[in-house]
Short mmCIF file of C-alpha atoms in Angstrom, two decimals:
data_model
loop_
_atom_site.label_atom_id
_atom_site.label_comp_id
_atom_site.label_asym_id
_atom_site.label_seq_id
_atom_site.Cartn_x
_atom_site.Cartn_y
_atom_site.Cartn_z
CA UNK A 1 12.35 -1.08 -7.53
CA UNK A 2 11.39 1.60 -5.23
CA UNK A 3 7.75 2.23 -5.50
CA UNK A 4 4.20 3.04 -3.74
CA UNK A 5 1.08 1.54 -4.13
CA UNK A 6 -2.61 3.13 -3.41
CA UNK A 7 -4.38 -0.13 -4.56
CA UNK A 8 -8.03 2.14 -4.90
CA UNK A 9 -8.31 4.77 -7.89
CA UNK A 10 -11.80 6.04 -6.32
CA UNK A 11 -13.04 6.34 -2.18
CA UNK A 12 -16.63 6.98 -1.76
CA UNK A 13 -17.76 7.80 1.73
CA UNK A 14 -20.85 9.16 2.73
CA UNK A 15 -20.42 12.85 4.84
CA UNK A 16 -19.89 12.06 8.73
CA UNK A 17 -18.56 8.55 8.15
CA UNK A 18 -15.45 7.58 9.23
CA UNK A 19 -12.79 7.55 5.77
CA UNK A 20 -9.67 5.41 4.87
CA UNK A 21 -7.67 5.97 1.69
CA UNK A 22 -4.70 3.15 1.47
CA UNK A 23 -1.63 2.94 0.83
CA UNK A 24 1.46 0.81 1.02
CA UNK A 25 5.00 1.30 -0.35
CA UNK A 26 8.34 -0.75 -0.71
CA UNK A 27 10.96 1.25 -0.26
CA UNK A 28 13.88 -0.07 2.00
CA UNK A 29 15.61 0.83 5.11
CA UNK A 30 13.60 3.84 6.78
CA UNK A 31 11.98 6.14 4.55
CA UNK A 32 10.21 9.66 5.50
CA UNK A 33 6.25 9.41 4.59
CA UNK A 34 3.76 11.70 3.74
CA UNK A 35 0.48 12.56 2.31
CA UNK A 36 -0.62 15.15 0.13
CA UNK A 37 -4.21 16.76 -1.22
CA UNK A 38 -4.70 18.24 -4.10
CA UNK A 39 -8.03 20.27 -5.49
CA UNK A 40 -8.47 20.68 -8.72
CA UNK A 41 -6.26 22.48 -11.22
CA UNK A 42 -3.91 23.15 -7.92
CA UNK A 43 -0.66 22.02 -6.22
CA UNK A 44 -0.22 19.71 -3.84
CA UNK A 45 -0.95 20.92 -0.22
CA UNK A 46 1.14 18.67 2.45
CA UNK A 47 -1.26 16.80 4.75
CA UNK A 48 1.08 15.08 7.47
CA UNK A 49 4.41 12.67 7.59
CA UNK A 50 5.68 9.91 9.41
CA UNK A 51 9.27 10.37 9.95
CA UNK A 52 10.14 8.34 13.33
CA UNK A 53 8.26 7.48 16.58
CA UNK A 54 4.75 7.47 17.45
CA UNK A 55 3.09 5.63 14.78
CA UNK A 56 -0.05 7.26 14.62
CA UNK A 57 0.39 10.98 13.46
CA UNK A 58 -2.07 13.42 13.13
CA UNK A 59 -2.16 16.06 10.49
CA UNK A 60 -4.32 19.17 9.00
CA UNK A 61 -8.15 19.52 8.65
CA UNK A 62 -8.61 16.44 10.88
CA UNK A 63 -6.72 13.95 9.53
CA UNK A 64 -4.32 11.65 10.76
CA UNK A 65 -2.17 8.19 9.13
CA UNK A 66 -1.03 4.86 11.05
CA UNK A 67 2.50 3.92 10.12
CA UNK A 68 2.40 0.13 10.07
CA UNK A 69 6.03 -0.95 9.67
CA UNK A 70 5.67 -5.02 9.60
CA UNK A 71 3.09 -4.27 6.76
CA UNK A 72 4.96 -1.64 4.34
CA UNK A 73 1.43 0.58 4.96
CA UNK A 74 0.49 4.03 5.41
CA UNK A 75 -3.37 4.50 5.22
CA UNK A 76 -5.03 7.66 5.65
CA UNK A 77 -8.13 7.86 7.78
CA UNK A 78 -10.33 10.51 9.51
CA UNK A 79 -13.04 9.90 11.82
CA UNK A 80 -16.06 12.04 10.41
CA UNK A 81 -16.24 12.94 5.87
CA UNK A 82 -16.55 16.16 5.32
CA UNK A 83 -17.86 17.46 1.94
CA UNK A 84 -15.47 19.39 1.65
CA UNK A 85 -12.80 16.64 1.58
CA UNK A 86 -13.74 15.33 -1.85
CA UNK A 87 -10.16 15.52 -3.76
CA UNK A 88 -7.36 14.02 -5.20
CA UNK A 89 -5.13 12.34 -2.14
CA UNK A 90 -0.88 11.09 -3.12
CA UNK A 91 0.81 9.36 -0.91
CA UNK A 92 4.53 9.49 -1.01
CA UNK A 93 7.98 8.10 -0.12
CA UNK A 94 10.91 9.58 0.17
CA UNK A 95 14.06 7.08 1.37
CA UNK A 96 16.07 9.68 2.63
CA UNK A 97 16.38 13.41 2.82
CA UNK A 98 17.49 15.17 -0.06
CA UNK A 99 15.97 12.36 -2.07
CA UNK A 100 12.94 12.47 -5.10
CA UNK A 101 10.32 11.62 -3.47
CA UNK A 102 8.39 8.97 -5.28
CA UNK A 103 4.12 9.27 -5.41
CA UNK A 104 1.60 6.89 -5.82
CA UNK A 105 -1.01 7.48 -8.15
CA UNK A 106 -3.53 9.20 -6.45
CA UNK A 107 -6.49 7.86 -4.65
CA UNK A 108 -10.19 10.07 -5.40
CA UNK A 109 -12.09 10.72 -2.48
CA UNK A 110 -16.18 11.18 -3.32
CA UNK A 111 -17.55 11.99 0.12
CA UNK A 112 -21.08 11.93 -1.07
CA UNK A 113 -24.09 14.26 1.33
CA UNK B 1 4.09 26.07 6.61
CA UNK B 2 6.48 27.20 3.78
CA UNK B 3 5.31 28.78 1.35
CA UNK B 4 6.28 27.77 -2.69
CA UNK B 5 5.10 30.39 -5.01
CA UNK B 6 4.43 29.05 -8.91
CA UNK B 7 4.18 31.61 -11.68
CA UNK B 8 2.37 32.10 -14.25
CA UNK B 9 -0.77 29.76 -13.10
CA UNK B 10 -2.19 29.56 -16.72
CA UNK B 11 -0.52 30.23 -19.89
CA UNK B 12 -1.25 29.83 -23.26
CA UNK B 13 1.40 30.34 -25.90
CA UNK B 14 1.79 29.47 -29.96
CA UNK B 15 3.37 26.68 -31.66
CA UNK B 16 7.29 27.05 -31.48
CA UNK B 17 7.45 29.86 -29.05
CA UNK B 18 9.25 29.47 -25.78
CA UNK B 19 7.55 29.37 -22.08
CA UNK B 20 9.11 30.44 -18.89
CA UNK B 21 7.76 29.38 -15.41
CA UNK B 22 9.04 30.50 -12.37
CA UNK B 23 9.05 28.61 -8.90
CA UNK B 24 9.75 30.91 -5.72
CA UNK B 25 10.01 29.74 -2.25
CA UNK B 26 9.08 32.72 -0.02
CA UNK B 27 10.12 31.48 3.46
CA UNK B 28 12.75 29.11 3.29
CA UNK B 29 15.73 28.21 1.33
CA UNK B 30 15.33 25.38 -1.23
CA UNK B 31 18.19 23.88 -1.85
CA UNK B 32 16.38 21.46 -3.86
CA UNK B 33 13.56 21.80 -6.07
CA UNK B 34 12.06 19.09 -8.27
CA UNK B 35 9.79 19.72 -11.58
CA UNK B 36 6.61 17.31 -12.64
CA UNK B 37 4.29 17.05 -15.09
CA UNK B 38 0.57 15.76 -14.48
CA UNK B 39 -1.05 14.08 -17.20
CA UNK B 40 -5.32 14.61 -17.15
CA UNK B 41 -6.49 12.12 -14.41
CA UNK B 42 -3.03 10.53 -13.47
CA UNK B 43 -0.11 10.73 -10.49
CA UNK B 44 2.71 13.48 -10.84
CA UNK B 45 5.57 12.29 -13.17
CA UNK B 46 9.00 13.37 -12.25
CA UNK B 47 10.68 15.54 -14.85
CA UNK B 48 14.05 16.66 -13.04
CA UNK B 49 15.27 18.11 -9.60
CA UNK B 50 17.71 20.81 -9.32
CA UNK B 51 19.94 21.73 -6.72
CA UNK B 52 21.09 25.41 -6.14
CA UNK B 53 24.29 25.95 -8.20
CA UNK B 54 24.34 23.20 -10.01
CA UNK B 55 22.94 20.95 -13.12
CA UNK B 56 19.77 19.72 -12.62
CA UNK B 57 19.33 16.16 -12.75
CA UNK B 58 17.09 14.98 -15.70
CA UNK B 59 14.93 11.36 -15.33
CA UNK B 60 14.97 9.51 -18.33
CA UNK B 61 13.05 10.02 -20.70
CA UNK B 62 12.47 13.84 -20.68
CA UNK B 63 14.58 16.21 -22.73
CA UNK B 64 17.32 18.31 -21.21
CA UNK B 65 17.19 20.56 -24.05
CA UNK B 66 13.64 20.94 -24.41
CA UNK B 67 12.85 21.56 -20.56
CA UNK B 68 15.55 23.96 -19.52
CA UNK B 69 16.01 23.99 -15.84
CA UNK B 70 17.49 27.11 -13.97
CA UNK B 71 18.39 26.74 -10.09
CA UNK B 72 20.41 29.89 -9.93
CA UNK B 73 19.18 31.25 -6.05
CA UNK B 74 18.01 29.33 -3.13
CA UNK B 75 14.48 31.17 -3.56
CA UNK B 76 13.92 30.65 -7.09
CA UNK B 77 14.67 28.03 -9.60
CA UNK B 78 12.93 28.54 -13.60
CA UNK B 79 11.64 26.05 -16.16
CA UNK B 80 12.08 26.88 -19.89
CA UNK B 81 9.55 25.02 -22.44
CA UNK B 82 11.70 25.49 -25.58
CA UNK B 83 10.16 25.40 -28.97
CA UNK B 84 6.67 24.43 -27.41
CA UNK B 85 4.22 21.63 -29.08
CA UNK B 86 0.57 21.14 -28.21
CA UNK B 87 2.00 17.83 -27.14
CA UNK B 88 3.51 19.80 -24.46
CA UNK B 89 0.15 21.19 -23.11
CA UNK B 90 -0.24 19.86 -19.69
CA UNK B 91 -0.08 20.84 -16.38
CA UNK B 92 3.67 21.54 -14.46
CA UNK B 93 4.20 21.53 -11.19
CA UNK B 94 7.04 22.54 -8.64
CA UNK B 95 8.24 21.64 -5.27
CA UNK B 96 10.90 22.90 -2.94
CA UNK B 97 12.95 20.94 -0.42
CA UNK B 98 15.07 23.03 2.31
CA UNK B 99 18.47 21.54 3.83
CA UNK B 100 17.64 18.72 6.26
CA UNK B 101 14.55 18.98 5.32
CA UNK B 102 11.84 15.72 4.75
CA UNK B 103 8.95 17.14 2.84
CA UNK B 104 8.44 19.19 0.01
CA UNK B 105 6.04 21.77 -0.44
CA UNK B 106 4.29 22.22 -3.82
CA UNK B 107 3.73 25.88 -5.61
CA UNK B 108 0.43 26.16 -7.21
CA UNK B 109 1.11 24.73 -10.65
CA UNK B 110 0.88 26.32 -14.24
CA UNK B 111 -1.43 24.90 -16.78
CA UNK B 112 0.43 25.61 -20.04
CA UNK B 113 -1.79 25.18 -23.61
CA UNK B 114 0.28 25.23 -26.71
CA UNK B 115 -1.58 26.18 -29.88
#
């Protein structure tokens, strides 16, 4: 079955470290990938996506994801916590356009002052 | 970035009474849109996706005639709560897809309480 997999319910980073939030999938062929934020009692707000190429893409407020193909993986980082980034993080999967997209559970980031 | 409008944000309605949310997309065409639900504390579940025109497409478990689903525009596509429950308090979420397009983008959700 098609699925995603953030293995850590809860990120704590302390401000002006460097952050990584994890994920991995198995979906086959070559799906589109993303990651999404969401504050509380909001929407989702899209991040950035992998769709082909580069594997290192860069997205808003700073952060970027590295597209490992041989290891199913699509981990969030950013160099330097802010406060400000403490939320709920999804990543997601779609296998091809016009397809559900399928989310992991949600990893919550605690970047602590 | 596009722009998915979610209305109302909040609602609170009685026992048995019926609840209408809208999703809008403001600056693109969906031709898609997809509905979830988000328990306290847990991921998005997957209620349906709707394409304009046509049925939408139910995942199992969730009641087509409970959760009406409207895609009747490319800018605007309605759930219906029928006959609401306070089991049916939760938050609902919606997301619009354009042709050819890869991501979604989410409207603002609507945090419905049933009493």
């Amino acid at each position: 079955a098609q699925s995603v997999a953030q293995p850590e319910d809860q990120v704590n980073v302390a401000e002006g470290n460097p952050l990584t939030v994890k994920c991995t999938y198995s979906v086959s062929g070559n799906p589109y990938l993303f990651w999404y934020v969401q504050y509380p009692n909001r929407g989702l707000q899209f991040l950035l996506k992998y769709i082909t190429g580069d594997n290192l893409v860069k997205g808003s407020y700073g952060f970027e994801a590295e597209f490992n193909k041989s290891q199913t993986s699509f981990h969030l980082k950013k160099p330097s916590a802010l406060v400000s980034d403490s939320a709920l993080y999804f990543c997601a999967v779609r296998p091809n356009r016009d397809d559900k997209i399928i989310f992991g559970k949600g990893t919550r980031l605690h970047i602590l002052p | 970035g596009a722009v998915v409008s979610q209305h109302p944000s909040r609602v609170i309605c009685k026992s048995g009474t019926s609840v209408k949310i809208e999703c809008r997309s403001l600056d693109f065409q969906a031709t898609t849109m997809f509905w979830y639900r988000q328990f306290p504390k847990q991921s998005l579940m997957l209620m349906a996706t709707s394409n304009e025109g046509s049925k939408a497409t139910y995942e199992q478990g969730v009641e087509k005639d409970k959760f009406l689903i409207n895609h009747a525009s490319l800018t605007l596509s309605t759930l219906t709560v029928t006959s609401a429950h306070p089991e049916d308090s939760s938050f609902y979420i919606c997301s619009a897809s354009g042709q050819g397009g890869t991501e979604a983008f989410f409207g603002q959700g609507t945090r419905l309480t049933v009493v």
